[in-house]
Short mmCIF file of C-alpha atoms in Angstrom, two decimals:
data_model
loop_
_atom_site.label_atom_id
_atom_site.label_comp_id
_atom_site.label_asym_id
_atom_site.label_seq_id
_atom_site.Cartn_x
_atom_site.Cartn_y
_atom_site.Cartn_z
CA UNK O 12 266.52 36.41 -44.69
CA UNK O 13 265.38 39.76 -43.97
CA UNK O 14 262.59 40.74 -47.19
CA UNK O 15 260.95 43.89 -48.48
CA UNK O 16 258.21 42.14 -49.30
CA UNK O 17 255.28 44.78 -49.76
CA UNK O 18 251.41 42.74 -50.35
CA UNK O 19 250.32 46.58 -50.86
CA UNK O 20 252.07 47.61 -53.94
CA UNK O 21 251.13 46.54 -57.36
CA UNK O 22 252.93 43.33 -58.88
CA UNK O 23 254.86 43.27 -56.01
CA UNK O 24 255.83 40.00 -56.62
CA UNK O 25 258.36 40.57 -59.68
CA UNK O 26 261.52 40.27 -60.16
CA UNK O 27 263.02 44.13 -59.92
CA UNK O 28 262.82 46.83 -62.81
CA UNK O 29 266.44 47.15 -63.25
CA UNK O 30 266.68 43.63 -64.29
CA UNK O 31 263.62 43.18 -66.61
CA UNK O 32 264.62 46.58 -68.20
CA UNK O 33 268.13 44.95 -68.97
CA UNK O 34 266.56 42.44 -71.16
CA UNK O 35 266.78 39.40 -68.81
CA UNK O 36 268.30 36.37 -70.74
CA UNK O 37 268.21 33.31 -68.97
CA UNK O 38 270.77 30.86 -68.68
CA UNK O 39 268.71 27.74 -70.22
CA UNK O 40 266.24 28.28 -72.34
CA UNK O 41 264.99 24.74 -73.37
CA UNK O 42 262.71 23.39 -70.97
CA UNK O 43 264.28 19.84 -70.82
CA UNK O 44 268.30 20.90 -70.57
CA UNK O 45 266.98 22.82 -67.65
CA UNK O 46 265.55 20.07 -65.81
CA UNK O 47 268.91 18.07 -66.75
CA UNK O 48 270.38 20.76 -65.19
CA UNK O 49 268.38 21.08 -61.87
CA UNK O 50 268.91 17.47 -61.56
CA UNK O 51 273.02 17.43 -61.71
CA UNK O 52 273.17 20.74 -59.30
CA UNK O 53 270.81 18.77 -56.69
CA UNK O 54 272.99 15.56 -56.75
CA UNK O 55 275.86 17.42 -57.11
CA UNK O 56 274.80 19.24 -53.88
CA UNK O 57 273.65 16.82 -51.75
CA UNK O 58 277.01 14.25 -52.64
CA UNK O 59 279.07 17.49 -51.51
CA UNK O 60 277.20 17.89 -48.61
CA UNK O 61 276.85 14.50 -46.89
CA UNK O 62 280.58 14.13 -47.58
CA UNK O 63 281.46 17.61 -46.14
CA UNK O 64 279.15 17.19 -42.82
CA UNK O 65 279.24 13.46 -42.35
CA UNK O 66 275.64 12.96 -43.60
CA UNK O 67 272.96 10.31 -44.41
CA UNK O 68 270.30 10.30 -46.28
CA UNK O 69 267.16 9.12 -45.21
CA UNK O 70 263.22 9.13 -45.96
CA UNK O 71 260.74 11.92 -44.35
CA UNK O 72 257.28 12.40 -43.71
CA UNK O 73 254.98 14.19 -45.66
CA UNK O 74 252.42 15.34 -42.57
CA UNK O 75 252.92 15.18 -38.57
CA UNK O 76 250.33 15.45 -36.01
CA UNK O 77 248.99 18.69 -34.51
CA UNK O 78 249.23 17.10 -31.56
CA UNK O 79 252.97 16.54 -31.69
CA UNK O 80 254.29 19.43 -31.12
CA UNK O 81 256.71 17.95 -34.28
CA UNK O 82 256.09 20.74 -36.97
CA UNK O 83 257.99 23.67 -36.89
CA UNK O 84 256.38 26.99 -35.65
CA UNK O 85 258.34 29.23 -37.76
CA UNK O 86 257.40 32.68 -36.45
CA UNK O 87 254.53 31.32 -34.46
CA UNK O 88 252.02 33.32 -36.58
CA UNK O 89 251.46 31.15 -39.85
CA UNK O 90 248.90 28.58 -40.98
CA UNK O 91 250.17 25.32 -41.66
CA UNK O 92 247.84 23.16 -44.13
CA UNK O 93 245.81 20.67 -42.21
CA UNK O 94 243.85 18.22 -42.95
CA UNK O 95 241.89 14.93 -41.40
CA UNK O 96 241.86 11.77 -42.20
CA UNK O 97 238.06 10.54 -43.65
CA UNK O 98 237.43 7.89 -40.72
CA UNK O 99 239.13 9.74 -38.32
CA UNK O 100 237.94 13.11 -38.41
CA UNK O 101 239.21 13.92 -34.59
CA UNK O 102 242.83 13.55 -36.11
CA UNK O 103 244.08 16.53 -37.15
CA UNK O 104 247.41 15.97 -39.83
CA UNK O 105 249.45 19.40 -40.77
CA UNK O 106 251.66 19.68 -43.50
CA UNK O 107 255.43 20.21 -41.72
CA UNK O 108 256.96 24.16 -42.66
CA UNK O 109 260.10 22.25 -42.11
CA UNK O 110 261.69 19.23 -40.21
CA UNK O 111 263.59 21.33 -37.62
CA UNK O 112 262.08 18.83 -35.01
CA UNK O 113 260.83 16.09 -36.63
CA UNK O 114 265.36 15.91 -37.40
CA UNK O 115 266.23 15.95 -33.75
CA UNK O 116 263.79 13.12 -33.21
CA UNK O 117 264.56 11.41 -36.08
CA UNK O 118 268.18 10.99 -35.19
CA UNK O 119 267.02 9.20 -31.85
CA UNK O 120 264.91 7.14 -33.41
CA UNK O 121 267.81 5.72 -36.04
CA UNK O 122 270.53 6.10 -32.91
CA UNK O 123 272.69 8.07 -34.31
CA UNK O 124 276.05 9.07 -32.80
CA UNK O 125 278.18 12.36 -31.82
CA UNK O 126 279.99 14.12 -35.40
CA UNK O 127 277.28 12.00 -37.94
CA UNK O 128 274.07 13.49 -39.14
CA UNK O 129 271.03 12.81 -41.67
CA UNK O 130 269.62 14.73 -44.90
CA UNK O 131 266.55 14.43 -45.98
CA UNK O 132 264.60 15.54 -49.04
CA UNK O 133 261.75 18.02 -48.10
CA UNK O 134 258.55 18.60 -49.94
CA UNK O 135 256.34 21.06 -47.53
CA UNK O 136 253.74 24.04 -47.69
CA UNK O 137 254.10 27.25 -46.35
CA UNK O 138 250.42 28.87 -47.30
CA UNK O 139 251.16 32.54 -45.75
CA UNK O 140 254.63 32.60 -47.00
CA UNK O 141 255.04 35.77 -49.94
CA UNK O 142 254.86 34.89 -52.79
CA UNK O 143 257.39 37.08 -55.02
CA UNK O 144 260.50 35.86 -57.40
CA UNK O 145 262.53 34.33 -54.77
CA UNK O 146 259.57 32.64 -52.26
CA UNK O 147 256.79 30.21 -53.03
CA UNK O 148 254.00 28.31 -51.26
CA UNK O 149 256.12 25.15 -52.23
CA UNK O 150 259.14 24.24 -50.12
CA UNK O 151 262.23 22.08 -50.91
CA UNK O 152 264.91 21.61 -48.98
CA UNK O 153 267.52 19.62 -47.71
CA UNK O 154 266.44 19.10 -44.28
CA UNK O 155 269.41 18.20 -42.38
CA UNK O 156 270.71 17.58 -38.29
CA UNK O 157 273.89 16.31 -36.84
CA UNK O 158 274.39 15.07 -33.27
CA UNK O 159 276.58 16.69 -31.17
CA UNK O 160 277.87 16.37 -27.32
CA UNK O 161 276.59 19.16 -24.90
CA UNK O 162 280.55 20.58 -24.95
CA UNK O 163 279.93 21.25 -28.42
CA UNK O 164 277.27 23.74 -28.00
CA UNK O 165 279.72 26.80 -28.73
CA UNK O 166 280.18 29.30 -31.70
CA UNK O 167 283.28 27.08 -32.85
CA UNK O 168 281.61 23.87 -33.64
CA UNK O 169 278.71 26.38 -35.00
CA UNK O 170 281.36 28.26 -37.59
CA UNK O 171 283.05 25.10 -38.39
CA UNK O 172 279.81 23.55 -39.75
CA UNK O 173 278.97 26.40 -41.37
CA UNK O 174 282.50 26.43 -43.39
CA UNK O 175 281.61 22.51 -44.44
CA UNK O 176 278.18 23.46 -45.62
CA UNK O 177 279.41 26.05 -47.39
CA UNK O 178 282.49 24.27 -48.87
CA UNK O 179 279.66 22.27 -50.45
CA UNK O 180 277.64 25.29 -52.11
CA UNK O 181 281.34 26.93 -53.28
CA UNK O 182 282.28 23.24 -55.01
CA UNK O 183 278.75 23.16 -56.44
CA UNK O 184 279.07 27.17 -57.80
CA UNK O 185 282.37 25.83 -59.49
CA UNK O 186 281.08 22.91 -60.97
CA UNK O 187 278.06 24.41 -62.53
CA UNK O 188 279.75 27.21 -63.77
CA UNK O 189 281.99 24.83 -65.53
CA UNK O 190 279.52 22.86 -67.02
CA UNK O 191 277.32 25.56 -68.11
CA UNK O 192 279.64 28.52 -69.01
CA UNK O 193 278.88 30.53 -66.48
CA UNK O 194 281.57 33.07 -64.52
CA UNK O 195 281.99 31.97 -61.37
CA UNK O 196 282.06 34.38 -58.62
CA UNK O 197 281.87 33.27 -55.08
CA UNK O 198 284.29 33.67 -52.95
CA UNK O 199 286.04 30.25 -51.69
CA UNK O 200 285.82 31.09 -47.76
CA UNK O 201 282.94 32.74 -46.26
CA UNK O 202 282.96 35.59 -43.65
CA UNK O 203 281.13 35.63 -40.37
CA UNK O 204 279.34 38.72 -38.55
CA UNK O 205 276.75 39.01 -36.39
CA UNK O 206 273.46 40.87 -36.17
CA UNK O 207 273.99 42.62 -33.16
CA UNK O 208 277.64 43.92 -34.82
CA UNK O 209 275.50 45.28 -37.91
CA UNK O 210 273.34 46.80 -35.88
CA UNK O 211 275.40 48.72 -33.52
CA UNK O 212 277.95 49.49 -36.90
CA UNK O 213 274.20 50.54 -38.91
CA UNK O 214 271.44 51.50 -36.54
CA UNK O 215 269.43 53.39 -38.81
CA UNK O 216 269.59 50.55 -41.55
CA UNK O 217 266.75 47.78 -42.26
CA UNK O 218 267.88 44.20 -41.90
CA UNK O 219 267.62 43.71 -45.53
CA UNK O 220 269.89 47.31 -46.11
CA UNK O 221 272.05 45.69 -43.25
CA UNK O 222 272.59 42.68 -45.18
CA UNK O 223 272.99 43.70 -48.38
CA UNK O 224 276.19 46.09 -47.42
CA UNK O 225 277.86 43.44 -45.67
CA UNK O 226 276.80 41.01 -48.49
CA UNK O 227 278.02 42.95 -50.97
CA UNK O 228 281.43 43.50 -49.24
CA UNK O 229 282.23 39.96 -48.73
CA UNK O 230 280.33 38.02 -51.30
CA UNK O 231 279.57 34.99 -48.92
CA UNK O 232 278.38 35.91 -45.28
CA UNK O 233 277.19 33.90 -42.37
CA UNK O 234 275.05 36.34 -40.30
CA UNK O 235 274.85 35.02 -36.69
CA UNK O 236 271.90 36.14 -34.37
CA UNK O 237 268.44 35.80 -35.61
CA UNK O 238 265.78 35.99 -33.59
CA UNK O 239 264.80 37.45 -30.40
CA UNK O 240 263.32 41.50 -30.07
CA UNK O 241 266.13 44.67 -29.48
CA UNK O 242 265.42 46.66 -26.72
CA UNK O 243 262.79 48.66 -28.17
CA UNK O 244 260.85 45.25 -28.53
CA UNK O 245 261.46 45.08 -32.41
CA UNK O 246 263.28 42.54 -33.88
CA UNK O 247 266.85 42.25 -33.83
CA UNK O 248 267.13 41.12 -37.25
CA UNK O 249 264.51 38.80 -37.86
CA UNK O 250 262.39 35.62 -36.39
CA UNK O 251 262.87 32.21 -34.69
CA UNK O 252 260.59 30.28 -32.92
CA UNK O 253 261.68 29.30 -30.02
CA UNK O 254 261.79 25.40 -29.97
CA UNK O 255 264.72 25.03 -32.36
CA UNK O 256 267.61 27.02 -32.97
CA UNK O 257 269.24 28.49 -29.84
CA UNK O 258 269.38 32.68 -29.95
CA UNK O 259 269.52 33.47 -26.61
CA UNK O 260 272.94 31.68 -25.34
CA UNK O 261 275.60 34.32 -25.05
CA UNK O 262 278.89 34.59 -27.33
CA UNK O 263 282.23 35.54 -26.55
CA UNK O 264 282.02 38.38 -28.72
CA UNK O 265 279.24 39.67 -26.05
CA UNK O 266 276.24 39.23 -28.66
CA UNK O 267 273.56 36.33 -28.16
CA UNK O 268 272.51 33.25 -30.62
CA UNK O 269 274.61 30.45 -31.87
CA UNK O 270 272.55 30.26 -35.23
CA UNK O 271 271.94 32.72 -38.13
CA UNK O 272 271.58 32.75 -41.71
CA UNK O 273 274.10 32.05 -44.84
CA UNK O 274 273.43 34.77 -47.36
CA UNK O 275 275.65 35.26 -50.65
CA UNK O 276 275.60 38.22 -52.67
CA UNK O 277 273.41 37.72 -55.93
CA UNK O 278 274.70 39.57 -58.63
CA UNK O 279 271.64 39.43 -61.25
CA UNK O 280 269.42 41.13 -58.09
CA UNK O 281 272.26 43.25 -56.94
CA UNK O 282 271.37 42.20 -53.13
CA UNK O 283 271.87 39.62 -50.52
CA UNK O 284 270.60 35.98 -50.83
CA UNK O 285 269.50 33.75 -48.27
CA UNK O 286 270.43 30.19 -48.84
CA UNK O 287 270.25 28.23 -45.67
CA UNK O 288 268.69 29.16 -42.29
CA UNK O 289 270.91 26.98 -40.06
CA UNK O 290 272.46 26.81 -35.88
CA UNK O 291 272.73 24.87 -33.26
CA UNK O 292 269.43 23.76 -31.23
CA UNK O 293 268.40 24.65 -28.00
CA UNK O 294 268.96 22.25 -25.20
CA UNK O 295 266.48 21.85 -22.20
CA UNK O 296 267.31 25.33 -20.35
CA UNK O 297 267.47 27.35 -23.47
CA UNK O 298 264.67 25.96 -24.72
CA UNK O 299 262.35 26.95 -21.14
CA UNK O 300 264.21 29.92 -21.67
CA UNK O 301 263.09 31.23 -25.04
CA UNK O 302 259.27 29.25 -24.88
CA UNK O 303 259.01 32.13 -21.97
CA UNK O 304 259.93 34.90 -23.94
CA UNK O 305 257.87 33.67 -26.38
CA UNK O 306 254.98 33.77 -24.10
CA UNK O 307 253.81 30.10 -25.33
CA UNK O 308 254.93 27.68 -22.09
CA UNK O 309 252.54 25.31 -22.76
CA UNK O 310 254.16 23.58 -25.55
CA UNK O 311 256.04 22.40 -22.54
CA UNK O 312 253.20 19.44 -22.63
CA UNK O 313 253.63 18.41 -26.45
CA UNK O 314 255.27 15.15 -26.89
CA UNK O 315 258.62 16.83 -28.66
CA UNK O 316 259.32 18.77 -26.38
CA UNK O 317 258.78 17.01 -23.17
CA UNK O 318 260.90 14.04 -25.11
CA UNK O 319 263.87 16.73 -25.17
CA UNK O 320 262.65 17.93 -21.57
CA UNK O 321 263.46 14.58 -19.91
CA UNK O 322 266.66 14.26 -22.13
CA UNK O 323 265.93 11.61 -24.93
CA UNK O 324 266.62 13.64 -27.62
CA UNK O 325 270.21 14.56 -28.67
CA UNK O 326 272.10 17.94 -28.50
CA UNK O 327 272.45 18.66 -32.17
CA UNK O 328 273.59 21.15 -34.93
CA UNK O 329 270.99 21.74 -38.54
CA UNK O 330 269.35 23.44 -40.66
CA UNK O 331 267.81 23.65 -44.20
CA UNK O 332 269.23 24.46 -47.80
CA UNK O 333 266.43 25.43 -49.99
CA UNK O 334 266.42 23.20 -53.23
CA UNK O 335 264.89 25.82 -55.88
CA UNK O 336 266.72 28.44 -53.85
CA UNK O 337 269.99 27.01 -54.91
CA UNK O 338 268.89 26.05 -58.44
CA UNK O 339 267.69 29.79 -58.83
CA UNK O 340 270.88 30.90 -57.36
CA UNK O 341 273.39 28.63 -59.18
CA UNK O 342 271.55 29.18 -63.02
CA UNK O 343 271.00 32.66 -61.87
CA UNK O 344 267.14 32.74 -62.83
CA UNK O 345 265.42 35.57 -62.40
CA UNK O 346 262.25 34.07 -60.92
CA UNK O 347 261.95 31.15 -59.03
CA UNK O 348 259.31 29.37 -60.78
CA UNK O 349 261.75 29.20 -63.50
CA UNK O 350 262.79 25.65 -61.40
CA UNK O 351 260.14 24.72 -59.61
CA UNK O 352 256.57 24.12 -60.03
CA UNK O 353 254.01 26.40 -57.92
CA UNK O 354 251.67 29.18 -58.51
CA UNK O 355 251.80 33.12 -59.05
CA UNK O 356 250.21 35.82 -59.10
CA UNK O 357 248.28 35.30 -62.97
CA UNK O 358 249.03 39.28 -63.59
CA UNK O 359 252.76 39.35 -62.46
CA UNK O 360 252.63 35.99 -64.90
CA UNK O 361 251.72 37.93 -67.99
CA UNK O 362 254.27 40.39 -67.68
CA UNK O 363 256.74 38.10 -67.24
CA UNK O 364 255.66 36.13 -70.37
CA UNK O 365 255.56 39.63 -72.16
CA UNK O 366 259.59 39.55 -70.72
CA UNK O 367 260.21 35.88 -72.68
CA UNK O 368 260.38 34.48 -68.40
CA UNK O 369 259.20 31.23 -68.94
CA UNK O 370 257.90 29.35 -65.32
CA UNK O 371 257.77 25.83 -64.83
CA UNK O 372 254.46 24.21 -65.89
CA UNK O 373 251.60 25.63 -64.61
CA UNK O 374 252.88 28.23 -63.11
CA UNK O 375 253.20 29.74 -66.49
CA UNK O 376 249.30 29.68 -66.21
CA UNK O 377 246.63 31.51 -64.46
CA UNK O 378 244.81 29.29 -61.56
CA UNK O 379 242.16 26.81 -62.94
CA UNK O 380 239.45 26.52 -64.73
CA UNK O 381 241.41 29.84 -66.57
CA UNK O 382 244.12 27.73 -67.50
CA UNK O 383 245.14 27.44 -71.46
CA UNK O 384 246.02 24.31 -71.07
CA UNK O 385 243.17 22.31 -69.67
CA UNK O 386 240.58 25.19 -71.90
CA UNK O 387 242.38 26.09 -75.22
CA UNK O 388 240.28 29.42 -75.62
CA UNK O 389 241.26 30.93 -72.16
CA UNK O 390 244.30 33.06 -73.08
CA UNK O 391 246.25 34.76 -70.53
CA UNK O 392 245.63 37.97 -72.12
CA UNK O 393 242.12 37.72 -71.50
CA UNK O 394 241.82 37.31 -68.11
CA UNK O 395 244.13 40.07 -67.64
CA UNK O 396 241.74 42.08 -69.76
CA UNK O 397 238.44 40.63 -67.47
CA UNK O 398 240.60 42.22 -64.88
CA UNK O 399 241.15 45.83 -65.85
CA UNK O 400 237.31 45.43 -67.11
CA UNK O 401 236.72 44.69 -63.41
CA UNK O 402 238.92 47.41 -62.43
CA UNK O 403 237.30 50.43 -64.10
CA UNK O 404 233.94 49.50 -63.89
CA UNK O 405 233.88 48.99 -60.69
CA UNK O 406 231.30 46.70 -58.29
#
């Protein structure tokens, strides 16, 4: 998803004006309905899902090696969290961004066959990652990956998975909505475009202006496309590595990229909403292909990817479905450490307690030792004031 993210501005990390002026209310208010409530829309999710994509569920690891070439690069740029073990200090562990490999390999290992796939459930760290109403340093996600035969690799086996996965966010919308008394308002089919067709149709647009007209028209959108640099060298839309999903193979429609994004239209933010990041993986040519353009060949020589190299691993289709995302989405919250536990900004967390936005444990609470509840006499309200103390004084 394409974000307007800005580290620069004040309190950048809150939810937008409009909304917090409006007198945000939110769905659930007690603490313990709402974790009844995350609980039914996750296994109400997932059942939809392995049903809809022919899924299993199995475990995950928590850390991979750096050596492995198994975590996922994301846009090449971040810091994973590493750490050693204490009698092997030469061993270097890293906290997985997401499973995007460690799924391909993972369906090799368990021997799984062409049309069935595996889910997992995904606890990772993303430590660069923004951290606003809508991203966290915490990830959850259902990490999922289906085998496939190379004849599959085309934008119909790519838009029929897509219509399954979201079959299963639709029939969770409904269901939630019934239970909680909630309007439901997605549409029941979902409408594809691509990110070269929004930019040609909107050149002088942002990606997140791009998506939110086409968003907003449709209600549920698969953008195809991401990743990969215009012309100009900027990005088309936004970025990929290049050791998982496949953005370079052509489509009929004369754009490249048989992956993109599913992004609904969220009606509390008035904007689009990415819930799944999703395609179909590159096979040993594309993958050469895009490591090139990349300018980072030598991952050529990690164990991943000489395993899909010399063809062990499967041709596949996956992605991941943000947990809290869809929790934030489906209870409309207005933050999304109203269901899940992380940290924020202390400052952006007073204002929203002076807004009755309530966050999920101790995210409610500055960053230790200033937290109220492990030192009764630290009140939010003072640190704040230490702050502007700090502020006008100066060094």
């Amino acid at each position: 998803m394409a974000t307007t993210f800005n580290p620069d501005t004040p309190l950048a990390g809150l939810p937008p004006k409009d909304l917090l002026a409006k007198g945000y209310k939110p769905t659930i208010s007690d603490l313990l309905e709402k974790e009844e409530a995350l609980l039914m829309i996750k296994n109400t999710f997932e059942a939809n899902l392995k049903e809809n994509v022919n899924l299993q569920r199995v475990s995950c690891p928590l850390f991979l090696t750096k050596r492995s070439g198994f975590n996922d690069n994301l846009n090449g740029v971040e810091r994973p969290a590493t750490f050693a073990p204490r009698d092997f200090q030469d061993v270097k562990l890293e906290v997985p961004f997401s499973l995007a490999k460690w799924k391909r390999w993972a369906l090799h290992y368990y021997g799984v066959q062409p049309g069935k796939g595996i889910v997992t459930d995904f606890r990772g760290l993303r430590c660069d990652d923004d951290v606003d109403y809508t991203h966290s340093l915490y990830v959850d996600q259902w990490d999922w990956e289906k085998v496939i035969t190379p004849e599959d690799r085309n934008v119909e086996t790519l838009q029929s998975t897509v219509k399954n996965v979201y079959k299963s966010v639709y029939a969770t919308h409904q269901q939630v909505c019934q239970k909680y008394g909630m309007t439901a308002f997605l549409p029941e089919e979902i409408t594809f475009c691509s990110s070269d067709e929004l930019l040609k149709k909107y050149p002088d647009a942002t990606p997140k202006e791009r998506e939110n007209i086409i968003c907003k028209e449709h209600g549920a959108v698969f953008l195809m496309g991401i990743g990969g640099w215009k012309a100009d060298g900027e990005l088309r839309h936004d970025g990929r590595a290049p050791d998982y999903d496949d953005w370079t193979t052509p489509r009929p429609d004369g754009g490249t990229g048989i992956n993109g994004d599913l992004l609904v239209w969220n009606p509390i933010f008035e904007c689009s909403f990415e819930l799944s990041s999703m395609g179909i993986r590159v096979n040993p040519e594309t993958l050469v292909q895009q490591l090139d353009l990349c300018k980072c060949p030598e991952r050529k020589e990690f164990t991943w990817h000489r395993m899909l190299l010399d063809g062990t691993l499967p041709q596949t289709i996956g992605g991941g479905i943000g947990q809290s995302r869809v929790c934030q989405f489906m209870l409309q919250c207005a933050h999304i450490g109203e269901v899940q536990h992380g940290w924020y900004n202390p400052e952006e967390v007073a204002v929203l307690k002076e807004q009755n936005i309530r966050l999920l444990g101790l995210g409610e609470f500055s960053e230790d030792p200033m937290a109220a509840s492990v030192h009764p006499g630290a009140k939010l309200q003072e640190y704040a004031k230490e702050k502007e103390h700090v502020r006008a004084t100066g060094p």
